Amino acid sequence: MRAFREGGDRKDPRPGRKGRVICGLSGGVDSAVAAVLIHEAVGDQLTCVFVDHGMLRLDEAKTVVDLFRHHYNIPLVHVDASKQFLGELEGVTDPEIKRKTIGRLFIDVFDVEAKKSVARIFWRRARSTPM
């Protein structure tokens, strides 16, 4: 990760653009590393949406929340969707159906929260603009 961070041109390909960036976080290593790298690139423009699917180890969701909020100082929205995920997976034994169900639910939950976050961002901007 260090070699990746230190290498290459770090210039923003879209100078002057300061929009918000929303990153989906599953609690796994891949999405966590991606979120940290994105944060290094865009800083405070990033908000992570942690979709807690209820299939992490004991207390791991709390660890993810604490790590991102208090160690990395990355704004994080924690969505506990564990009941939704576990409810839809109940009785499903086929691994491919499980994989597709988890992927679909993650995207559905993330999309709902992303729309809420975008609405909040626009509302804040509208409220901070002088009339």
N, CA and C atoms as an extended XYZ file, in Angstrom:
393
Properties=species:S:1:pos:R:3:atomname:S:1:resname:S:1:resid:I:1 pbc="F F F"
N         0.839       -1.183        0.000 N   MET     1
C         0.000        0.000        0.000 CA  MET     1
C         0.883        1.244        0.000 C   MET     1
N         1.994        1.195        0.726 N   ARG     2
C         2.887        2.356        0.777 CA  ARG     2
C         3.411        2.693       -0.611 C   ARG     2
N         3.823        1.679       -1.374 N   ALA     3
C         4.357        1.910       -2.715 CA  ALA     3
C         3.289        2.535       -3.615 C   ALA     3
N         2.062        2.062       -3.488 N   PHE     4
C         0.971        2.633       -4.285 CA  PHE     4
C         0.744        4.103       -3.930 C   PHE     4
N         0.722        4.393       -2.613 N   ARG     5
C         0.468        5.760       -2.153 CA  ARG     5
C         1.572        6.708       -2.574 C   ARG     5
N         2.822        6.225       -2.548 N   GLU     6
C         3.954        7.093       -2.853 CA  GLU     6
C         4.213        7.229       -4.350 C   GLU     6
N         3.657        6.333       -5.132 N   GLY     7
C         3.923        6.351       -6.569 CA  GLY     7
C         2.885        7.132       -7.342 C   GLY     7
N         3.243        7.474       -8.544 N   GLY     8
C         2.280        8.081       -9.460 CA  GLY     8
C         2.014        9.551       -9.216 C   GLY     8
N         1.295       10.134      -10.135 N   ASP     9
C         0.932       11.547      -10.074 CA  ASP     9
C        -0.313       11.703       -9.219 C   ASP     9
N        -0.226       12.485       -8.147 N   ARG    10
C        -1.324       12.628       -7.189 CA  ARG    10
C        -2.203       13.827       -7.505 C   ARG    10
N        -1.981       14.474       -8.651 N   LYS    11
C        -2.774       15.653       -8.980 CA  LYS    11
C        -4.208       15.261       -9.313 C   LYS    11
N        -5.140       16.077       -8.873 N   ASP    12
C        -6.553       15.860       -9.167 CA  ASP    12
C        -6.772       16.080      -10.661 C   ASP    12
N        -7.298       15.073      -11.371 N   PRO    13
C        -7.512       15.242      -12.810 CA  PRO    13
C        -8.621       16.246      -13.121 C   PRO    13
N        -9.371       16.665      -12.111 N   ARG    14
C       -10.459       17.621      -12.295 CA  ARG    14
C       -10.267       18.778      -11.324 C   ARG    14
N        -9.236       19.590      -11.529 N   PRO    15
C        -8.978       20.671      -10.575 CA  PRO    15
C       -10.182       21.593      -10.431 C   PRO    15
N       -10.378       22.068       -9.217 N   GLY    16
C       -11.496       22.978       -8.962 CA  GLY    16
C       -12.783       22.277       -8.575 C   GLY    16
N       -12.849       20.968       -8.761 N   ARG    17
C       -14.051       20.209       -8.383 CA  ARG    17
C       -13.941       19.806       -6.935 C   ARG    17
N       -14.921       20.182       -6.163 N   LYS    18
C       -14.901       19.877       -4.738 CA  LYS    18
C       -16.194       19.213       -4.296 C   LYS    18
N       -16.760       18.365       -5.129 N   GLY    19
C       -17.989       17.671       -4.776 CA  GLY    19
C       -17.749       16.630       -3.697 C   GLY    19
N       -18.823       16.047       -3.211 N   ARG    20
C       -18.750       15.014       -2.186 CA  ARG    20
C       -18.476       13.661       -2.833 C   ARG    20
N       -17.828       12.792       -2.088 N   VAL    21
C       -17.537       11.433       -2.522 CA  VAL    21
C       -18.131       10.503       -1.474 C   VAL    21
N       -18.890        9.516       -1.913 N   ILE    22
C       -19.502        8.548       -0.999 CA  ILE    22
C       -18.954        7.171       -1.358 C   ILE    22
N       -18.440        6.475       -0.344 N   CYS    23
C       -17.806        5.174       -0.552 CA  CYS    23
C       -18.535        4.116        0.264 C   CYS    23
N       -18.912        3.030       -0.374 N   GLY    24
C       -19.536        1.908        0.329 CA  GLY    24
C       -18.493        1.087        1.060 C   GLY    24
N       -18.814        0.720        2.294 N   LEU    25
C       -17.878       -0.021        3.136 CA  LEU    25
C       -18.601       -1.251        3.679 C   LEU    25
N       -18.014       -2.436        3.426 N   SER    26
C       -18.646       -3.678        3.879 CA  SER    26
C       -18.074       -4.180        5.197 C   SER    26
N       -16.947       -3.623        5.612 N   GLY    27
C       -16.272       -4.097        6.811 CA  GLY    27
C       -15.125       -5.019        6.488 C   GLY    27
N       -14.997       -5.395        5.227 N   GLY    28
C       -13.893       -6.252        4.814 CA  GLY    28
C       -12.638       -5.443        4.498 C   GLY    28
N       -11.542       -6.155        4.315 N   VAL    29
C       -10.255       -5.515        4.065 CA  VAL    29
C       -10.265       -4.721        2.761 C   VAL    29
N       -10.809       -5.276        1.698 N   ASP    30
C       -10.773       -4.602        0.395 CA  ASP    30
C       -11.452       -3.241        0.432 C   ASP    30
N       -12.671       -3.196        0.962 N   SER    31
C       -13.382       -1.911        0.970 CA  SER    31
C       -12.750       -0.940        1.962 C   SER    31
N       -12.171       -1.461        3.053 N   ALA    32
C       -11.514       -0.586        4.031 CA  ALA    32
C       -10.265        0.057        3.438 C   ALA    32
N        -9.457       -0.724        2.748 N   VAL    33
C        -8.253       -0.186        2.109 CA  VAL    33
C        -8.641        0.820        1.032 C   VAL    33
N        -9.644        0.490        0.234 N   ALA    34
C       -10.102        1.427       -0.804 CA  ALA    34
C       -10.561        2.737       -0.175 C   ALA    34
N       -11.299        2.660        0.926 N   ALA    35
C       -11.796        3.870        1.588 CA  ALA    35
C       -10.656        4.738        2.104 C   ALA    35
N        -9.653        4.121        2.697 N   VAL    36
C        -8.509        4.884        3.215 CA  VAL    36
C        -7.753        5.555        2.065 C   VAL    36
N        -7.554        4.837        0.966 N   LEU    37
C        -6.862        5.418       -0.192 CA  LEU    37
C        -7.669        6.562       -0.804 C   LEU    37
N        -8.970        6.384       -0.888 N   ILE    38
C        -9.825        7.453       -1.412 CA  ILE    38
C        -9.747        8.667       -0.494 C   ILE    38
N        -9.762        8.427        0.815 N   HIS    39
C        -9.667        9.526        1.780 CA  HIS    39
C        -8.357       10.293        1.611 C   HIS    39
N        -7.268        9.566        1.371 N   GLU    40
C        -5.989       10.232        1.141 CA  GLU    40
C        -6.040       11.104       -0.114 C   GLU    40
N        -6.807       10.675       -1.105 N   ALA    41
C        -6.889       11.426       -2.359 CA  ALA    41
C        -7.826       12.623       -2.269 C   ALA    41
N        -8.959       12.475       -1.580 N   VAL    42
C        -9.976       13.547       -1.597 CA  VAL    42
C       -10.216       14.193       -0.248 C   VAL    42
N        -9.612       13.655        0.812 N   GLY    43
C        -9.716       14.255        2.142 CA  GLY    43
C       -11.142       14.330        2.657 C   GLY    43
N       -11.515       15.506        3.147 N   ASP    44
C       -12.809       15.704        3.802 CA  ASP    44
C       -14.011       15.621        2.866 C   ASP    44
N       -13.761       15.447        1.585 N   GLN    45
C       -14.884       15.288        0.660 CA  GLN    45
C       -15.544       13.918        0.819 C   GLN    45
N       -14.850       12.982        1.471 N   LEU    46
C       -15.314       11.594        1.567 CA  LEU    46
C       -16.217       11.358        2.770 C   LEU    46
N       -17.300       10.644        2.532 N   THR    47
C       -18.121       10.053        3.586 CA  THR    47
C       -18.265        8.576        3.248 C   THR    47
N       -17.990        7.713        4.221 N   CYS    48
C       -18.159        6.273        4.015 CA  CYS    48
C       -19.521        5.843        4.525 C   CYS    48
N       -20.131        4.942        3.806 N   VAL    49
C       -21.395        4.334        4.225 CA  VAL    49
C       -21.086        2.873        4.537 C   VAL    49
N       -21.083        2.548        5.834 N   PHE    50
C       -20.810        1.189        6.281 CA  PHE    50
C       -22.122        0.430        6.355 C   PHE    50
N       -22.307       -0.499        5.416 N   VAL    51
C       -23.502       -1.343        5.385 CA  VAL    51
C       -23.194       -2.580        6.229 C   VAL    51
N       -23.725       -2.605        7.432 N   ASP    52
C       -23.504       -3.694        8.376 CA  ASP    52
C       -24.487       -4.811        8.055 C   ASP    52
N       -23.978       -5.870        7.438 N   HIS    53
C       -24.826       -6.967        6.966 CA  HIS    53
C       -25.032       -8.050        8.013 C   HIS    53
N       -24.396       -7.911        9.173 N   GLY    54
C       -24.610       -8.860       10.262 CA  GLY    54
C       -23.819      -10.141       10.151 C   GLY    54
N       -22.860      -10.201        9.236 N   MET    55
C       -22.102      -11.431        9.050 CA  MET    55
C       -20.624      -11.259        9.379 C   MET    55
N       -20.310      -10.224       10.140 N   LEU    56
C       -18.936      -10.029       10.595 CA  LEU    56
C       -18.723      -10.788       11.898 C   LEU    56
N       -17.466      -10.868       12.325 N   ARG    57
C       -17.165      -11.514       13.611 CA  ARG    57
C       -17.767      -10.698       14.752 C   ARG    57
N       -17.843      -11.310       15.927 N   LEU    58
C       -18.382      -10.662       17.121 CA  LEU    58
C       -17.673       -9.325       17.363 C   LEU    58
N       -18.433       -8.267       17.502 N   ASP    59
C       -17.947       -6.904       17.780 CA  ASP    59
C       -17.125       -6.281       16.657 C   ASP    59
N       -17.028       -6.932       15.502 N   GLU    60
C       -16.231       -6.378       14.406 CA  GLU    60
C       -16.873       -5.126       13.809 C   GLU    60
N       -18.185       -5.049       13.775 N   ALA    61
C       -18.851       -3.846       13.264 CA  ALA    61
C       -18.503       -2.643       14.134 C   ALA    61
N       -18.507       -2.833       15.451 N   LYS    62
C       -18.129       -1.756       16.370 CA  LYS    62
C       -16.680       -1.334       16.125 C   LYS    62
N       -15.816       -2.296       15.881 N   THR    63
C       -14.411       -2.006       15.607 CA  THR    63
C       -14.267       -1.190       14.330 C   THR    63
N       -15.012       -1.551       13.293 N   VAL    64
C       -14.968       -0.807       12.030 CA  VAL    64
C       -15.402        0.640       12.261 C   VAL    64
N       -16.510        0.827       12.965 N   VAL    65
C       -17.024        2.170       13.234 CA  VAL    65
C       -15.994        2.979       14.025 C   VAL    65
N       -15.459        2.399       15.092 N   ASP    66
C       -14.467        3.096       15.918 CA  ASP    66
C       -13.213        3.438       15.118 C   ASP    66
N       -12.741        2.498       14.330 N   LEU    67
C       -11.530        2.704       13.539 CA  LEU    67
C       -11.698        3.866       12.550 C   LEU    67
N       -12.791        3.863       11.820 N   PHE    68
C       -12.987        4.906       10.805 CA  PHE    68
C       -13.291        6.266       11.428 C   PHE    68
N       -14.098        6.275       12.467 N   ARG    69
C       -14.474        7.562       13.072 CA  ARG    69
C       -13.365        8.155       13.933 C   ARG    69
N       -12.658        7.312       14.688 N   HIS    70
C       -11.742        7.833       15.700 CA  HIS    70
C       -10.259        7.681       15.360 C   HIS    70
N        -9.908        6.712       14.518 N   HIS    71
C        -8.504        6.548       14.149 CA  HIS    71
C        -8.203        7.244       12.818 C   HIS    71
N        -9.009        6.930       11.810 N   TYR    72
C        -8.797        7.540       10.497 CA  TYR    72
C        -9.473        8.904       10.372 C   TYR    72
N       -10.394        9.208       11.273 N   ASN    73
C       -11.162       10.464       11.217 CA  ASN    73
C       -11.870       10.643        9.878 C   ASN    73
N       -12.460        9.574        9.402 N   ILE    74
C       -13.225        9.595        8.159 CA  ILE    74
C       -14.707        9.603        8.537 C   ILE    74
N       -15.469       10.573        8.057 N   PRO    75
C       -16.908       10.571        8.348 CA  PRO    75
C       -17.540        9.253        7.903 C   PRO    75
N       -18.363        8.705        8.781 N   LEU    76
C       -18.927        7.383        8.528 CA  LEU    76
C       -20.391        7.353        8.915 C   LEU    76
N       -21.208        6.828        8.025 N   VAL    77
C       -22.612        6.556        8.310 CA  VAL    77
C       -22.711        5.046        8.499 C   VAL    77
N       -23.192        4.613        9.663 N   HIS    78
C       -23.321        3.185        9.960 CA  HIS    78
C       -24.777        2.782        9.773 C   HIS    78
N       -25.031        1.910        8.817 N   VAL    79
C       -26.383        1.419        8.547 CA  VAL    79
C       -26.449       -0.037        8.996 C   VAL    79
N       -27.202       -0.299       10.065 N   ASP    80
C       -27.355       -1.675       10.544 CA  ASP    80
C       -28.488       -2.331        9.762 C   ASP    80
N       -28.091       -3.087        8.743 N   ALA    81
C       -29.061       -3.786        7.893 CA  ALA    81
C       -29.020       -5.287        8.150 C   ALA    81
N       -28.506       -5.671        9.306 N   SER    82
C       -28.315       -7.087        9.601 CA  SER    82
C       -29.615       -7.886        9.569 C   SER    82
N       -30.691       -7.336       10.106 N   LYS    83
C       -31.969       -8.067       10.100 CA  LYS    83
C       -32.458       -8.292        8.675 C   LYS    83
N       -32.286       -7.283        7.832 N   GLN    84
C       -32.704       -7.400        6.430 CA  GLN    84
C       -31.886       -8.484        5.712 C   GLN    84
N       -30.563       -8.464        5.879 N   PHE    85
C       -29.708       -9.443        5.217 CA  PHE    85
C       -29.996      -10.848        5.725 C   PHE    85
N       -29.973      -11.014        7.048 N   LEU    86
C       -30.161      -12.353        7.615 CA  LEU    86
C       -31.552      -12.896        7.337 C   LEU    86
N       -32.553      -12.003        7.312 N   GLY    87
C       -33.908      -12.429        6.988 CA  GLY    87
C       -34.022      -12.956        5.567 C   GLY    87
N       -33.414      -12.259        4.620 N   GLU    88
C       -33.489      -12.698        3.219 CA  GLU    88
C       -32.646      -13.930        2.941 C   GLU    88
N       -31.620      -14.162        3.770 N   LEU    89
C       -30.756      -15.326        3.556 CA  LEU    89
C       -31.234      -16.568        4.300 C   LEU    89
N       -32.230      -16.398        5.168 N   GLU    90
C       -32.722      -17.530        5.950 CA  GLU    90
C       -33.223      -18.639        5.021 C   GLU    90
N       -32.700      -19.832        5.227 N   GLY    91
C       -33.117      -20.987        4.447 CA  GLY    91
C       -32.433      -21.123        3.098 C   GLY    91
N       -31.653      -20.122        2.670 N   VAL    92
C       -30.950      -20.197        1.387 CA  VAL    92
C       -29.680      -21.016        1.591 C   VAL    92
N       -29.521      -22.068        0.783 N   THR    93
C       -28.345      -22.925        0.917 CA  THR    93
C       -27.419      -22.844       -0.288 C   THR    93
N       -27.922      -22.441       -1.431 N   ASP    94
C       -27.107      -22.370       -2.645 CA  ASP    94
C       -26.126      -21.194       -2.545 C   ASP    94
N       -24.818      -21.448       -2.614 N   PRO    95
C       -23.822      -20.374       -2.465 CA  PRO    95
C       -23.966      -19.254       -3.501 C   PRO    95
N       -24.317      -19.589       -4.713 N   GLU    96
C       -24.460      -18.574       -5.763 CA  GLU    96
C       -25.652      -17.663       -5.486 C   GLU    96
N       -26.746      -18.233       -5.014 N   ILE    97
C       -27.915      -17.416       -4.662 CA  ILE    97
C       -27.574      -16.526       -3.464 C   ILE    97
N       -26.841      -17.072       -2.490 N   LYS    98
C       -26.411      -16.261       -1.343 CA  LYS    98
C       -25.565      -15.080       -1.814 C   LYS    98
N       -24.593      -15.350       -2.681 N   ARG    99
C       -23.695      -14.307       -3.175 CA  ARG    99
C       -24.471      -13.209       -3.881 C   ARG    99
N       -25.385      -13.606       -4.748 N   LYS   100
C       -26.181      -12.622       -5.488 CA  LYS   100
C       -27.119      -11.843       -4.565 C   LYS   100
N       -27.686      -12.517       -3.584 N   THR   101
C       -28.583      -11.852       -2.626 CA  THR   101
C       -27.816      -10.825       -1.807 C   THR   101
N       -26.658      -11.206       -1.322 N   ILE   102
C       -25.836      -10.282       -0.530 CA  ILE   102
C       -25.443       -9.074       -1.382 C   ILE   102
N       -25.013       -9.301       -2.606 N   GLY   103
C       -24.631       -8.197       -3.492 CA  GLY   103
C       -25.787       -7.261       -3.780 C   GLY   103
N       -26.948       -7.834       -4.075 N   ARG   104
C       -28.136       -7.014       -4.376 CA  ARG   104
C       -28.553       -6.179       -3.168 C   ARG   104
N       -28.595       -6.825       -1.999 N   LEU   105
C       -29.000       -6.107       -0.787 CA  LEU   105
C       -28.010       -5.000       -0.432 C   LEU   105
N       -26.711       -5.291       -0.580 N   PHE   106
C       -25.706       -4.272       -0.276 CA  PHE   106
C       -25.926       -3.040       -1.148 C   PHE   106
N       -26.113       -3.256       -2.429 N   ILE   107
C       -26.336       -2.130       -3.352 CA  ILE   107
C       -27.631       -1.408       -3.013 C   ILE   107
N       -28.693       -2.143       -2.712 N   ASP   108
C       -29.974       -1.514       -2.365 CA  ASP   108
C       -29.850       -0.632       -1.125 C   ASP   108
N       -29.218       -1.163       -0.076 N   VAL   109
C       -29.065       -0.411        1.172 CA  VAL   109
C       -28.152        0.792        0.951 C   VAL   109
N       -27.055        0.586        0.235 N   PHE   110
C       -26.130        1.678       -0.050 CA  PHE   110
C       -26.823        2.783       -0.850 C   PHE   110
N       -27.584        2.408       -1.869 N   ASP   111
C       -28.279        3.408       -2.694 CA  ASP   111
C       -29.236        4.267       -1.867 C   ASP   111
N       -29.986        3.648       -0.979 N   VAL   112
C       -30.917        4.399       -0.121 CA  VAL   112
C       -30.146        5.405        0.721 C   VAL   112
N       -29.064        4.955        1.348 N   GLU   113
C       -28.283        5.853        2.208 CA  GLU   113
C       -27.556        6.912        1.399 C   GLU   113
N       -27.072        6.551        0.226 N   ALA   114
C       -26.388        7.532       -0.625 CA  ALA   114
C       -27.343        8.649       -1.022 C   ALA   114
N       -28.577        8.295       -1.339 N   LYS   115
C       -29.570        9.325       -1.689 CA  LYS   115
C       -29.861       10.225       -0.496 C   LYS   115
N       -29.937        9.651        0.702 N   LYS   116
C       -30.139       10.459        1.910 CA  LYS   116
C       -28.951       11.388        2.117 C   LYS   116
N       -27.750       10.866        1.954 N   SER   117
C       -26.540       11.667        2.160 CA  SER   117
C       -26.459       12.802        1.163 C   SER   117
N       -26.769       12.520       -0.096 N   VAL   118
C       -26.745       13.565       -1.119 CA  VAL   118
C       -27.787       14.618       -0.793 C   VAL   118
N       -28.970       14.200       -0.350 N   ALA   119
C       -30.010       15.166        0.017 CA  ALA   119
C       -29.536       16.036        1.175 C   ALA   119
N       -28.863       15.423        2.178 N   ARG   120
C       -28.346       16.196        3.306 CA  ARG   120
C       -27.290       17.189        2.855 C   ARG   120
N       -26.420       16.755        1.947 N   ILE   121
C       -25.351       17.633        1.459 CA  ILE   121
C       -25.951       18.828        0.732 C   ILE   121
N       -26.901       18.584       -0.159 N   PHE   122
C       -27.513       19.695       -0.883 CA  PHE   122
C       -28.289       20.596        0.065 C   PHE   122
N       -28.966       20.016        1.055 N   TRP   123
C       -29.720       20.826        2.014 CA  TRP   123
C       -28.773       21.720        2.797 C   TRP   123
N       -27.638       21.155        3.237 N   ARG   124
C       -26.664       21.968        3.981 CA  ARG   124
C       -26.141       23.102        3.119 C   ARG   124
N       -25.842       22.814        1.865 N   ARG   125
C       -25.329       23.855        0.989 CA  ARG   125
C       -26.366       24.934        0.771 C   ARG   125
N       -27.610       24.526        0.586 N   ALA   126
C       -28.670       25.504        0.360 CA  ALA   126
C       -28.862       26.371        1.605 C   ALA   126
N       -28.762       25.763        2.772 N   ARG   127
C       -28.958       26.507        4.022 CA  ARG   127
C       -27.786       27.438        4.318 C   ARG   127
N       -26.596       27.095        3.857 N   SER   128
C       -25.424       27.939        4.164 CA  SER   128
C       -25.233       29.064        3.157 C   SER   128
N       -26.001       29.051        2.090 N   THR   129
C       -25.893       30.091        1.078 CA  THR   129
C       -26.717       31.304        1.509 C   THR   129
N       -26.104       32.497        1.537 N   PRO   130
C       -26.887       33.680        1.904 CA  PRO   130
C       -28.015       33.962        0.912 C   PRO   130
N       -29.126       34.460        1.417 N   MET   131
C       -30.268       34.756        0.537 CA  MET   131
C       -30.177       36.149        0.012 C   MET   131
